[in-house]
JSON list of C-alpha atoms in Angstrom, two decimals:
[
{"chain": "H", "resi": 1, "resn": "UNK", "atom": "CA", "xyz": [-2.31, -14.91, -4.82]},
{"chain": "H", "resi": 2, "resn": "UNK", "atom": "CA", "xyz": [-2.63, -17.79, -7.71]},
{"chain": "H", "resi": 3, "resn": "UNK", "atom": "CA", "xyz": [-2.51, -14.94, -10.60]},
{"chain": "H", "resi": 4, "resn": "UNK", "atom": "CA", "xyz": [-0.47, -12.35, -9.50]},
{"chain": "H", "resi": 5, "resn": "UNK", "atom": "CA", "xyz": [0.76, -10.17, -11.88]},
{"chain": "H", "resi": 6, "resn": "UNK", "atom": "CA", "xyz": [-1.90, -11.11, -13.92]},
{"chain": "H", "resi": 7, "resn": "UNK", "atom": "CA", "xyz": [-3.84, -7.53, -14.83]},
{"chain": "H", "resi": 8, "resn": "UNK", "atom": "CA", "xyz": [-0.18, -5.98, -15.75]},
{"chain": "H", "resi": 9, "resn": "UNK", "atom": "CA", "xyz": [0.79, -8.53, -18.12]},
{"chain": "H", "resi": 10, "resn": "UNK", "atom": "CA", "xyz": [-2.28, -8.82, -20.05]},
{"chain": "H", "resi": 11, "resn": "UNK", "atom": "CA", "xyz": [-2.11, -4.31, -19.92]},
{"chain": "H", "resi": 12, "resn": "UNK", "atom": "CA", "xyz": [1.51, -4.87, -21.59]},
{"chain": "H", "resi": 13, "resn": "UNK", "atom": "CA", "xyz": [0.35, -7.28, -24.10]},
{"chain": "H", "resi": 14, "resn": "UNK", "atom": "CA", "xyz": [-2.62, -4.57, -24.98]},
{"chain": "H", "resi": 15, "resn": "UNK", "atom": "CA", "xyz": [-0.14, -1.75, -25.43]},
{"chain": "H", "resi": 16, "resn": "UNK", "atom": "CA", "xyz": [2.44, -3.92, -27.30]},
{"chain": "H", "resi": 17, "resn": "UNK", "atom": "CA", "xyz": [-0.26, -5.34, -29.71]},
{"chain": "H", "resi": 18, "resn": "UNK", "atom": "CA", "xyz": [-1.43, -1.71, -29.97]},
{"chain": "H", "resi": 19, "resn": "UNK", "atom": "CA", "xyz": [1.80, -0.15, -30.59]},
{"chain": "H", "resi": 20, "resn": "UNK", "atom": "CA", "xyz": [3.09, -2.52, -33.07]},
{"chain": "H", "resi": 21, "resn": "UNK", "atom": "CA", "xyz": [3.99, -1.27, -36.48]},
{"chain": "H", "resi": 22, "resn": "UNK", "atom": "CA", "xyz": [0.75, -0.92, -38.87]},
{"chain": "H", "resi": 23, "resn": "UNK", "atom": "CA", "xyz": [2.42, -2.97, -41.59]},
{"chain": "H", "resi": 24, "resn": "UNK", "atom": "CA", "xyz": [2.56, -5.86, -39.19]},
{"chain": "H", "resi": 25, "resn": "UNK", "atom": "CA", "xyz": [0.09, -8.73, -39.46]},
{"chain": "H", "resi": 26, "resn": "UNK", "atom": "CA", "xyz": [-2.02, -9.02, -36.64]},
{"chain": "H", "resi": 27, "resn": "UNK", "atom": "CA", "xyz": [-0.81, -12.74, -35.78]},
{"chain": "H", "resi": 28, "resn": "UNK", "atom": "CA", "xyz": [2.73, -11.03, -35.93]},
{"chain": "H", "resi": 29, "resn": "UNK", "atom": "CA", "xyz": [1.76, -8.20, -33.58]},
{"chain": "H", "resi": 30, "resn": "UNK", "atom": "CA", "xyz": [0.51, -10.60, -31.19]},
{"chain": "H", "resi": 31, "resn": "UNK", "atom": "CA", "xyz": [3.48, -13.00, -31.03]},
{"chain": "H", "resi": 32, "resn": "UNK", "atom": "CA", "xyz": [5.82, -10.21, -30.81]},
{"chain": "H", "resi": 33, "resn": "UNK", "atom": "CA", "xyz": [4.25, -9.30, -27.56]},
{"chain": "H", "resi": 34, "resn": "UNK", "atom": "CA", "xyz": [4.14, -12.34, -26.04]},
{"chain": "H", "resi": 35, "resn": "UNK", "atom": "CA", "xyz": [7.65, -13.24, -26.43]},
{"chain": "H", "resi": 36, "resn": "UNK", "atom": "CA", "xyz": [9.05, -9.50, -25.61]},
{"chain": "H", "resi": 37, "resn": "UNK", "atom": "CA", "xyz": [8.12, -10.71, -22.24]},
{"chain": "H", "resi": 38, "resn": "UNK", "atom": "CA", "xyz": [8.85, -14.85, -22.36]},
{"chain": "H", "resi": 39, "resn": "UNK", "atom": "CA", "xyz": [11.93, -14.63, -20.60]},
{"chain": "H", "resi": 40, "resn": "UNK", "atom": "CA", "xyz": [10.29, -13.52, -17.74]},
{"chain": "H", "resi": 41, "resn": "UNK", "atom": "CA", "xyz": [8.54, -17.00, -17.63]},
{"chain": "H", "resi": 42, "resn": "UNK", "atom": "CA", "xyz": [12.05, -18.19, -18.24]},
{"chain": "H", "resi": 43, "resn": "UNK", "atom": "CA", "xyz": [13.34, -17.08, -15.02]},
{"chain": "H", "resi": 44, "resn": "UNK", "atom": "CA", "xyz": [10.09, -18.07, -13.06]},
{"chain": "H", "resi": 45, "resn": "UNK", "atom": "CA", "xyz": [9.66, -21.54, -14.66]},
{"chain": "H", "resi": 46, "resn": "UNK", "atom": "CA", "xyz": [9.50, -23.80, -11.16]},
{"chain": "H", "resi": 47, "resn": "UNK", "atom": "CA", "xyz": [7.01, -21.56, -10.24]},
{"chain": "H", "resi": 48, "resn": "UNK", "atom": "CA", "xyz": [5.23, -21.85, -13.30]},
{"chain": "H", "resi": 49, "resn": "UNK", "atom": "CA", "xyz": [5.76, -25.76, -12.96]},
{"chain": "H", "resi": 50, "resn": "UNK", "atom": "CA", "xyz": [4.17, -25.89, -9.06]},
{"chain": "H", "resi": 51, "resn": "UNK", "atom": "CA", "xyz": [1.38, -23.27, -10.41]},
{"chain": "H", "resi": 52, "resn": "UNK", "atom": "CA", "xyz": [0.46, -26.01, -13.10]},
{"chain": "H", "resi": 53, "resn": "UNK", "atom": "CA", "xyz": [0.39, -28.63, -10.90]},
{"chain": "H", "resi": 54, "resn": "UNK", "atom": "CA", "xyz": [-1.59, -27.04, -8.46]},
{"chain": "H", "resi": 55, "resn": "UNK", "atom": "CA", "xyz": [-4.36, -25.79, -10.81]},
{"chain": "H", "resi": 56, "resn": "UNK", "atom": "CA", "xyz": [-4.20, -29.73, -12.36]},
{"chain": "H", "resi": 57, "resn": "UNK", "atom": "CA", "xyz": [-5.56, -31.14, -8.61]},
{"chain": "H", "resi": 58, "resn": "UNK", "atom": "CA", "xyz": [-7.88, -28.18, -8.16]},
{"chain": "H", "resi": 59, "resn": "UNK", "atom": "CA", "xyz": [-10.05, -28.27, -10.72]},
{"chain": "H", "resi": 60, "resn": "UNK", "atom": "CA", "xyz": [-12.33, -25.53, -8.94]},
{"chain": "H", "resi": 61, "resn": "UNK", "atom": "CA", "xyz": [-9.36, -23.51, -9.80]},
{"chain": "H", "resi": 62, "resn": "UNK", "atom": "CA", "xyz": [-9.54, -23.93, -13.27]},
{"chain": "H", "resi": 63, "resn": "UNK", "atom": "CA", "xyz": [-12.65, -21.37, -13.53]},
{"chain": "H", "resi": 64, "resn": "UNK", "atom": "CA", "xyz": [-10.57, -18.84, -12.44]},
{"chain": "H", "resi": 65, "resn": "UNK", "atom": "CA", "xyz": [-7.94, -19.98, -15.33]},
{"chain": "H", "resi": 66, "resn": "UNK", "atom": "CA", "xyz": [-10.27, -19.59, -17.97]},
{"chain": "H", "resi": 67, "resn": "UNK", "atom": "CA", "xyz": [-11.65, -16.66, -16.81]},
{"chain": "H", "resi": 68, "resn": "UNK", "atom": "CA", "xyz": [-7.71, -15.36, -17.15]},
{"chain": "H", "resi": 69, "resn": "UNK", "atom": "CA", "xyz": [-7.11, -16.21, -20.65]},
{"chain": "H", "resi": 70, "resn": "UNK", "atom": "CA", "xyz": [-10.83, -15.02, -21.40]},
{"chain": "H", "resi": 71, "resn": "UNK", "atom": "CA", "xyz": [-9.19, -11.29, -20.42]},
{"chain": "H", "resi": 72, "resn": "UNK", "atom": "CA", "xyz": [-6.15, -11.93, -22.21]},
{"chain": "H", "resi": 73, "resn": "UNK", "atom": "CA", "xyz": [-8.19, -12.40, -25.49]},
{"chain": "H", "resi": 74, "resn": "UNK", "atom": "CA", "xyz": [-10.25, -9.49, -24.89]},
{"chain": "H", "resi": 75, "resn": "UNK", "atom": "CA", "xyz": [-7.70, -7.44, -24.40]},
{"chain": "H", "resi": 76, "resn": "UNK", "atom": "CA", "xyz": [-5.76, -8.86, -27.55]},
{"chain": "H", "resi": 77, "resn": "UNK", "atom": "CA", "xyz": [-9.23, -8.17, -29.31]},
{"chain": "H", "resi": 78, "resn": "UNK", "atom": "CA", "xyz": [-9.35, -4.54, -28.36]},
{"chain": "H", "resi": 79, "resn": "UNK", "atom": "CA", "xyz": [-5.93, -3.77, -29.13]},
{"chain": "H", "resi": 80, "resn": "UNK", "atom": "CA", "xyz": [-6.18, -5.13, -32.75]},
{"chain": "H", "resi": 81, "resn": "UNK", "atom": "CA", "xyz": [-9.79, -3.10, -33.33]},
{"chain": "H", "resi": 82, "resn": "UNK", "atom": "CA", "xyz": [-7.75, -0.44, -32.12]},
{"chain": "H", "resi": 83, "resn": "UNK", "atom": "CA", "xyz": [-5.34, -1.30, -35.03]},
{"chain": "H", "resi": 84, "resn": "UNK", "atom": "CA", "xyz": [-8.40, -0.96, -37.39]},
{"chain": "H", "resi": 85, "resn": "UNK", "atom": "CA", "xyz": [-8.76, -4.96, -37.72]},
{"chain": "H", "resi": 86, "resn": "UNK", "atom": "CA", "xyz": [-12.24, -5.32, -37.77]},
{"chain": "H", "resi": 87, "resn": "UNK", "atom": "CA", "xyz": [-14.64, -8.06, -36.12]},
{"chain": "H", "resi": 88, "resn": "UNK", "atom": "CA", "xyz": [-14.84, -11.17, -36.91]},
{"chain": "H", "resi": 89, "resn": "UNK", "atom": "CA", "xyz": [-11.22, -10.95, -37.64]},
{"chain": "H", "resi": 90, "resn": "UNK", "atom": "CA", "xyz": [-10.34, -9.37, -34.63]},
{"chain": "H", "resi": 91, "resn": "UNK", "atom": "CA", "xyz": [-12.33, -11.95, -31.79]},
{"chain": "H", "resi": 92, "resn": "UNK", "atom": "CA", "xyz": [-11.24, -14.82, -33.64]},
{"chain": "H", "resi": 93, "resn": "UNK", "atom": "CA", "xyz": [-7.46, -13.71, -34.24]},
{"chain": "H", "resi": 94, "resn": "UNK", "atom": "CA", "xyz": [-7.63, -13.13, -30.50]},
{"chain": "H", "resi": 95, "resn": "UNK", "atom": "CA", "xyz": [-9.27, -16.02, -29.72]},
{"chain": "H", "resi": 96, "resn": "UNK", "atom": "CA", "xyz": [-6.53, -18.83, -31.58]},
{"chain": "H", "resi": 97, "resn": "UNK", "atom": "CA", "xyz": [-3.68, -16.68, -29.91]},
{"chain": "H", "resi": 98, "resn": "UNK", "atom": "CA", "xyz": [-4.51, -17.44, -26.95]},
{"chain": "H", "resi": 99, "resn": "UNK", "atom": "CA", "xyz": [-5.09, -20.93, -27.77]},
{"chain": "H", "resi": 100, "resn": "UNK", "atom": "CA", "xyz": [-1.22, -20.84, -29.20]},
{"chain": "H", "resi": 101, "resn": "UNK", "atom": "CA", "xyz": [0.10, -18.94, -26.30]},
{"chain": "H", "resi": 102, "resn": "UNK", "atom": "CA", "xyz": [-1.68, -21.97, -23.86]},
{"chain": "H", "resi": 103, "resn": "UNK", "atom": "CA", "xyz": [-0.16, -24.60, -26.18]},
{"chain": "H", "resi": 104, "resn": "UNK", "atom": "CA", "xyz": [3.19, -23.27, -25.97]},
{"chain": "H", "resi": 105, "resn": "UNK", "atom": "CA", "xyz": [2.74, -23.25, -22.45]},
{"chain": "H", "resi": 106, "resn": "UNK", "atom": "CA", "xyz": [2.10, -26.74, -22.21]},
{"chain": "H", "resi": 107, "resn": "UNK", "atom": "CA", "xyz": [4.52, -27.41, -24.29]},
{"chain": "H", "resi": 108, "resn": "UNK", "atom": "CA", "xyz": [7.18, -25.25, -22.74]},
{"chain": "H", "resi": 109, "resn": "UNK", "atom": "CA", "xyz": [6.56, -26.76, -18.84]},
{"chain": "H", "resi": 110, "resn": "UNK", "atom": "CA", "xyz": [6.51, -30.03, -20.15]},
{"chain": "H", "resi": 111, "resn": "UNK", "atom": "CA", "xyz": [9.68, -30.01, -22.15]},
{"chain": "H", "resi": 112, "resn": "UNK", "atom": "CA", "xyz": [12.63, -32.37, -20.91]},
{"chain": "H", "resi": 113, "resn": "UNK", "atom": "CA", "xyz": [15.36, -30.43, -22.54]},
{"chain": "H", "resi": 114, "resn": "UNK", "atom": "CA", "xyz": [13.45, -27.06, -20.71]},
{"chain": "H", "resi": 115, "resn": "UNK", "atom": "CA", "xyz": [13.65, -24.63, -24.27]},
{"chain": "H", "resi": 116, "resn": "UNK", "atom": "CA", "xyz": [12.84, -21.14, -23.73]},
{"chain": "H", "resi": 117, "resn": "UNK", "atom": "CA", "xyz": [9.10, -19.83, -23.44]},
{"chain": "H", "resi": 118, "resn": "UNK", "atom": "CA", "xyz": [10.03, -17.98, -26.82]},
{"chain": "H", "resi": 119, "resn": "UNK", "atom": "CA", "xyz": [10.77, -20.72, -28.42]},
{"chain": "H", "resi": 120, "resn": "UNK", "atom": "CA", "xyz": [7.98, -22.68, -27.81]},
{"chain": "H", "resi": 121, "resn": "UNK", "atom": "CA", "xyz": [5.69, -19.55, -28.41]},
{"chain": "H", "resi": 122, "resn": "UNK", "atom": "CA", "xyz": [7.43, -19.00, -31.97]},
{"chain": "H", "resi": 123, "resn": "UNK", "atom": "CA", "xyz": [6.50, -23.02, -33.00]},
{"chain": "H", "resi": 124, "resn": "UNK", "atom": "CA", "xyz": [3.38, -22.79, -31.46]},
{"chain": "H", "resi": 125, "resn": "UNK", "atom": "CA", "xyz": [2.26, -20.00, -33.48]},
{"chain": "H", "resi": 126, "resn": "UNK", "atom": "CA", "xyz": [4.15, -21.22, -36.86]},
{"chain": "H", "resi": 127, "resn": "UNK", "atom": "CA", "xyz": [1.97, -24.68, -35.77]},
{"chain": "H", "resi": 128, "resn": "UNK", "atom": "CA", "xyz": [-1.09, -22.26, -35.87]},
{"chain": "H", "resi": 129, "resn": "UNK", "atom": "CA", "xyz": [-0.20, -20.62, -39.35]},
{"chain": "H", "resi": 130, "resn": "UNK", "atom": "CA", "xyz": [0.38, -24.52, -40.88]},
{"chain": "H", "resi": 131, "resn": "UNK", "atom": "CA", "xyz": [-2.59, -25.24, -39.42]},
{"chain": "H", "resi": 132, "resn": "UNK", "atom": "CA", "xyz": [-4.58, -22.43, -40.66]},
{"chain": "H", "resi": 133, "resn": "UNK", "atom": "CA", "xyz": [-3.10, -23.23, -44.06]},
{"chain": "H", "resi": 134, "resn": "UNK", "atom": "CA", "xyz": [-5.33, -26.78, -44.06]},
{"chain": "H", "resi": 135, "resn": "UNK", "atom": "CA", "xyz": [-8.38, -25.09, -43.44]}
]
């Protein structure tokens, strides 16, 4: 009831990631499949904003939350091994995209001028490749 849609949007982001173009970058593939969809969120943002709030004063909820983006980076992982991109590569390019795609989250529900999902998936994920560049 908390999560619905949940097991067809992470399927969608699996075939998107593994259907992207092989001369894509795996960070590419993935961000391009998030925001084919991010208008969705767009059009369902109070919801999204009573969601958030709700999980924030349950935190026995939260499990359940982790255990979501948990299956969202598996299946992100799966898709790019199915793209040949081997492990470690493959977990941990999985792994910060999810990170990103929670950031821009935040970011997007707590934003006072209310820009798109896109657009706060797009700067979270140029934040990740700045980032990455400091390493």
């Amino acid at each position: 009831m908390l999560f619905p849609g949940q097991d067809v949007f992470v399927a969608g982001i699996r075939e998107a990631v593994t259907a992207a173009p092989p001369e894509q970058s795996p960070l590419d593939a993935v961000l391009a499949a998030f925001t084919a969809g991010s208008d969705w969120f767009d059009r369902h943002r109070e919801a999204a904003l009573r969601h958030r709030q709700f999980l924030d004063a349950h935190a026995d909820l939260r499990e359940r939350e982790r255990a979501k983006a948990a299956a969202l980076g598996e299946a992100i992982a799966d898709a790019l091994h199915a793209r040949g991109l081997p492990d470690p590569a493959a977990t941990l390019t999985a792994a910060v995209c999810v990170a990103a795609h929670q950031l821009a989250a935040a970011r997007w529900l707590a934003d006072p001028e209310q820009g798109t999902f896109g657009h706060h998936l797009r700067a979270g994920f140029e934040d990740l490749r700045r980032t990455a560049r400091t390493w």
